[in-house]
PDB file of C-alpha atoms in Angstrom:
ATOM      1  CA  UNK A  17      44.892 -22.412 -81.738  1.00  0.00           C
ATOM      2  CA  UNK A  18      45.359 -23.182 -78.051  1.00  0.00           C
ATOM      3  CA  UNK A  19      48.494 -24.700 -76.556  1.00  0.00           C
ATOM      4  CA  UNK A  20      49.503 -25.096 -72.494  1.00  0.00           C
ATOM      5  CA  UNK A  21      53.459 -25.424 -73.162  1.00  0.00           C
ATOM      6  CA  UNK A  22      55.729 -26.657 -69.666  1.00  0.00           C
ATOM      7  CA  UNK A  23      59.229 -25.923 -67.769  1.00  0.00           C
ATOM      8  CA  UNK A  24      60.810 -26.617 -65.141  1.00  0.00           C
ATOM      9  CA  UNK A  25      60.427 -30.359 -64.527  1.00  0.00           C
ATOM     10  CA  UNK A  26      63.832 -31.937 -64.493  1.00  0.00           C
ATOM     11  CA  UNK A  27      65.683 -34.351 -61.467  1.00  0.00           C
ATOM     12  CA  UNK A  28      67.316 -32.731 -57.972  1.00  0.00           C
ATOM     13  CA  UNK A  29      67.587 -34.275 -54.569  1.00  0.00           C
ATOM     14  CA  UNK A  30      65.908 -34.864 -51.029  1.00  0.00           C
ATOM     15  CA  UNK A  31      64.933 -31.505 -49.736  1.00  0.00           C
ATOM     16  CA  UNK A  32      65.728 -30.220 -52.733  1.00  0.00           C
ATOM     17  CA  UNK A  33      63.222 -27.208 -54.605  1.00  0.00           C
ATOM     18  CA  UNK A  34      62.034 -26.907 -58.272  1.00  0.00           C
ATOM     19  CA  UNK A  35      59.784 -23.936 -59.750  1.00  0.00           C
ATOM     20  CA  UNK A  36      57.442 -25.203 -62.891  1.00  0.00           C
ATOM     21  CA  UNK A  37      56.096 -22.621 -65.138  1.00  0.00           C
ATOM     22  CA  UNK A  38      53.130 -24.080 -67.789  1.00  0.00           C
ATOM     23  CA  UNK A  39      52.266 -20.614 -70.030  1.00  0.00           C
ATOM     24  CA  UNK A  40      48.797 -20.393 -72.651  1.00  0.00           C
ATOM     25  CA  UNK A  41      49.447 -19.120 -75.948  1.00  0.00           C
ATOM     26  CA  UNK A  42      47.308 -19.140 -78.445  1.00  0.00           C
ATOM     27  CA  UNK A  43      43.816 -17.183 -78.681  1.00  0.00           C
ATOM     28  CA  UNK A  44      41.249 -17.558 -76.267  1.00  0.00           C
ATOM     29  CA  UNK A  45      39.245 -14.631 -73.937  1.00  0.00           C
ATOM     30  CA  UNK A  46      39.915 -15.270 -70.404  1.00  0.00           C
ATOM     31  CA  UNK A  47      41.807 -17.920 -68.584  1.00  0.00           C
ATOM     32  CA  UNK A  48      39.724 -19.242 -65.509  1.00  0.00           C
ATOM     33  CA  UNK A  49      41.503 -21.723 -63.108  1.00  0.00           C
ATOM     34  CA  UNK A  50      44.391 -22.791 -63.765  1.00  0.00           C
ATOM     35  CA  UNK A  51      46.150 -25.741 -61.857  1.00  0.00           C
ATOM     36  CA  UNK A  52      48.737 -28.174 -61.422  1.00  0.00           C
ATOM     37  CA  UNK A  53      47.760 -32.569 -61.386  1.00  0.00           C
ATOM     38  CA  UNK A  54      50.901 -34.742 -61.533  1.00  0.00           C
ATOM     39  CA  UNK A  55      51.466 -39.069 -62.115  1.00  0.00           C
ATOM     40  CA  UNK A  56      54.011 -41.004 -60.676  1.00  0.00           C
ATOM     41  CA  UNK A  57      53.826 -45.049 -62.430  1.00  0.00           C
ATOM     42  CA  UNK A  58      50.965 -47.020 -61.268  1.00  0.00           C
ATOM     43  CA  UNK A  59      49.220 -44.561 -60.109  1.00  0.00           C
ATOM     44  CA  UNK A  60      45.970 -42.080 -60.162  1.00  0.00           C
ATOM     45  CA  UNK A  61      47.132 -38.525 -62.072  1.00  0.00           C
ATOM     46  CA  UNK A  62      46.614 -36.974 -58.509  1.00  0.00           C
ATOM     47  CA  UNK A  63      45.326 -32.320 -58.420  1.00  0.00           C
ATOM     48  CA  UNK A  64      48.239 -31.409 -56.460  1.00  0.00           C
ATOM     49  CA  UNK A  65      47.478 -26.969 -56.630  1.00  0.00           C
ATOM     50  CA  UNK A  66      44.731 -25.320 -58.497  1.00  0.00           C
ATOM     51  CA  UNK A  67      44.377 -21.351 -58.646  1.00  0.00           C
ATOM     52  CA  UNK A  68      41.261 -19.025 -59.413  1.00  0.00           C
ATOM     53  CA  UNK A  69      41.967 -15.806 -61.775  1.00  0.00           C
ATOM     54  CA  UNK A  70      41.919 -13.645 -58.317  1.00  0.00           C
ATOM     55  CA  UNK A  71      44.660 -15.218 -56.236  1.00  0.00           C
ATOM     56  CA  UNK A  72      42.608 -17.987 -54.261  1.00  0.00           C
ATOM     57  CA  UNK A  73      44.316 -21.992 -53.905  1.00  0.00           C
ATOM     58  CA  UNK A  74      43.551 -25.218 -52.906  1.00  0.00           C
ATOM     59  CA  UNK A  75      46.138 -27.960 -52.099  1.00  0.00           C
ATOM     60  CA  UNK A  76      46.375 -31.770 -52.290  1.00  0.00           C
ATOM     61  CA  UNK A  77      47.288 -32.202 -48.381  1.00  0.00           C
ATOM     62  CA  UNK A  78      50.495 -34.366 -48.845  1.00  0.00           C
ATOM     63  CA  UNK A  79      52.196 -30.938 -49.854  1.00  0.00           C
ATOM     64  CA  UNK A  80      50.933 -28.519 -48.340  1.00  0.00           C
ATOM     65  CA  UNK A  81      53.429 -25.779 -46.754  1.00  0.00           C
ATOM     66  CA  UNK A  82      55.232 -27.096 -48.841  1.00  0.00           C
ATOM     67  CA  UNK A  83      54.657 -25.812 -52.485  1.00  0.00           C
ATOM     68  CA  UNK A  84      53.361 -22.494 -53.870  1.00  0.00           C
ATOM     69  CA  UNK A  85      50.846 -22.214 -56.677  1.00  0.00           C
ATOM     70  CA  UNK A  86      50.921 -18.345 -58.285  1.00  0.00           C
ATOM     71  CA  UNK A  87      49.780 -17.126 -61.543  1.00  0.00           C
ATOM     72  CA  UNK A  88      50.753 -13.708 -63.722  1.00  0.00           C
ATOM     73  CA  UNK A  89      47.264 -13.718 -65.600  1.00  0.00           C
ATOM     74  CA  UNK A  90      48.897 -10.236 -68.039  1.00  0.00           C
ATOM     75  CA  UNK A  91      51.419 -13.400 -69.015  1.00  0.00           C
ATOM     76  CA  UNK A  92      48.868 -16.073 -68.586  1.00  0.00           C
ATOM     77  CA  UNK A  93      51.305 -17.895 -67.184  1.00  0.00           C
ATOM     78  CA  UNK A  94      51.406 -20.546 -64.402  1.00  0.00           C
ATOM     79  CA  UNK A  95      53.805 -21.294 -61.432  1.00  0.00           C
ATOM     80  CA  UNK A  96      54.431 -23.852 -59.087  1.00  0.00           C
ATOM     81  CA  UNK A  97      56.883 -23.840 -56.812  1.00  0.00           C
ATOM     82  CA  UNK A  98      57.775 -27.013 -54.721  1.00  0.00           C
ATOM     83  CA  UNK A  99      60.257 -26.812 -51.351  1.00  0.00           C
ATOM     84  CA  UNK A 100      61.270 -29.258 -48.998  1.00  0.00           C
ATOM     85  CA  UNK A 101      61.158 -32.048 -52.422  1.00  0.00           C
ATOM     86  CA  UNK A 102      60.880 -35.763 -51.450  1.00  0.00           C
ATOM     87  CA  UNK A 103      61.369 -39.079 -53.655  1.00  0.00           C
ATOM     88  CA  UNK A 104      57.159 -39.852 -53.139  1.00  0.00           C
ATOM     89  CA  UNK A 105      56.497 -36.181 -54.651  1.00  0.00           C
ATOM     90  CA  UNK A 106      58.274 -37.946 -57.910  1.00  0.00           C
ATOM     91  CA  UNK A 107      55.866 -38.001 -61.337  1.00  0.00           C
ATOM     92  CA  UNK A 108      54.924 -36.766 -64.173  1.00  0.00           C
ATOM     93  CA  UNK A 109      53.497 -32.695 -63.625  1.00  0.00           C
ATOM     94  CA  UNK A 110      50.445 -32.063 -66.122  1.00  0.00           C
ATOM     95  CA  UNK A 111      49.210 -27.903 -65.555  1.00  0.00           C
ATOM     96  CA  UNK A 112      45.701 -27.810 -66.964  1.00  0.00           C
ATOM     97  CA  UNK A 113      44.218 -23.969 -67.840  1.00  0.00           C
ATOM     98  CA  UNK A 114      40.107 -23.513 -68.414  1.00  0.00           C
ATOM     99  CA  UNK A 115      40.180 -20.999 -70.449  1.00  0.00           C
ATOM    100  CA  UNK A 116      37.446 -18.402 -72.136  1.00  0.00           C
ATOM    101  CA  UNK A 117      36.566 -18.375 -75.387  1.00  0.00           C
ATOM    102  CA  UNK A 118      34.545 -16.171 -75.735  1.00  0.00           C
ATOM    103  CA  UNK A 119      32.767 -13.907 -72.581  1.00  0.00           C
ATOM    104  CA  UNK A 120      29.815 -16.288 -72.523  1.00  0.00           C
ATOM    105  CA  UNK A 121      29.408 -20.597 -72.312  1.00  0.00           C
ATOM    106  CA  UNK A 122      31.574 -22.202 -70.478  1.00  0.00           C
ATOM    107  CA  UNK A 123      35.363 -22.466 -70.475  1.00  0.00           C
ATOM    108  CA  UNK A 124      37.484 -25.477 -72.186  1.00  0.00           C
ATOM    109  CA  UNK A 125      40.110 -28.164 -71.114  1.00  0.00           C
ATOM    110  CA  UNK A 126      43.132 -27.660 -71.135  1.00  0.00           C
ATOM    111  CA  UNK A 127      46.654 -29.719 -70.639  1.00  0.00           C
ATOM    112  CA  UNK A 128      49.616 -29.075 -70.875  1.00  0.00           C
ATOM    113  CA  UNK A 129      52.471 -31.447 -72.648  1.00  0.00           C
ATOM    114  CA  UNK A 130      53.640 -32.541 -69.065  1.00  0.00           C
ATOM    115  CA  UNK A 131      57.015 -32.258 -67.361  1.00  0.00           C
ATOM    116  CA  UNK A 132      59.074 -35.088 -65.822  1.00  0.00           C
ATOM    117  CA  UNK A 133      60.083 -33.732 -62.869  1.00  0.00           C
ATOM    118  CA  UNK A 134      62.291 -36.518 -60.119  1.00  0.00           C
ATOM    119  CA  UNK A 135      63.470 -36.655 -56.253  1.00  0.00           C
ATOM    120  CA  UNK A 136      66.789 -38.773 -55.819  1.00  0.00           C
ATOM    121  CA  UNK A 137      69.772 -39.287 -54.005  1.00  0.00           C
TER     122      UNK A 137
END
């Protein structure tokens, strides 16, 4: 049983910072891509940032220059450092991981439970 446990959400004023963490636990062979998504009320879920096992990253245009995704492969953890937060960043943030249960085959898709980020004055 694989679990992704997120932490670090909360409320912050515009211009502030938060750091989200997502740790994978359980039995598996390896983790491929790890990502952060978000969904604001009344909007579709969107990809915020993604990082490959080797450290290549990509970001949504709306967060480029403000958010940084990173990972610690030894800890099976992905982070999202969010700076210069804006009210439009308010959303539930979910982490996603593509996990290999064997050295061969296709990865399985896992999601965290979600953490609320609220940016408001």
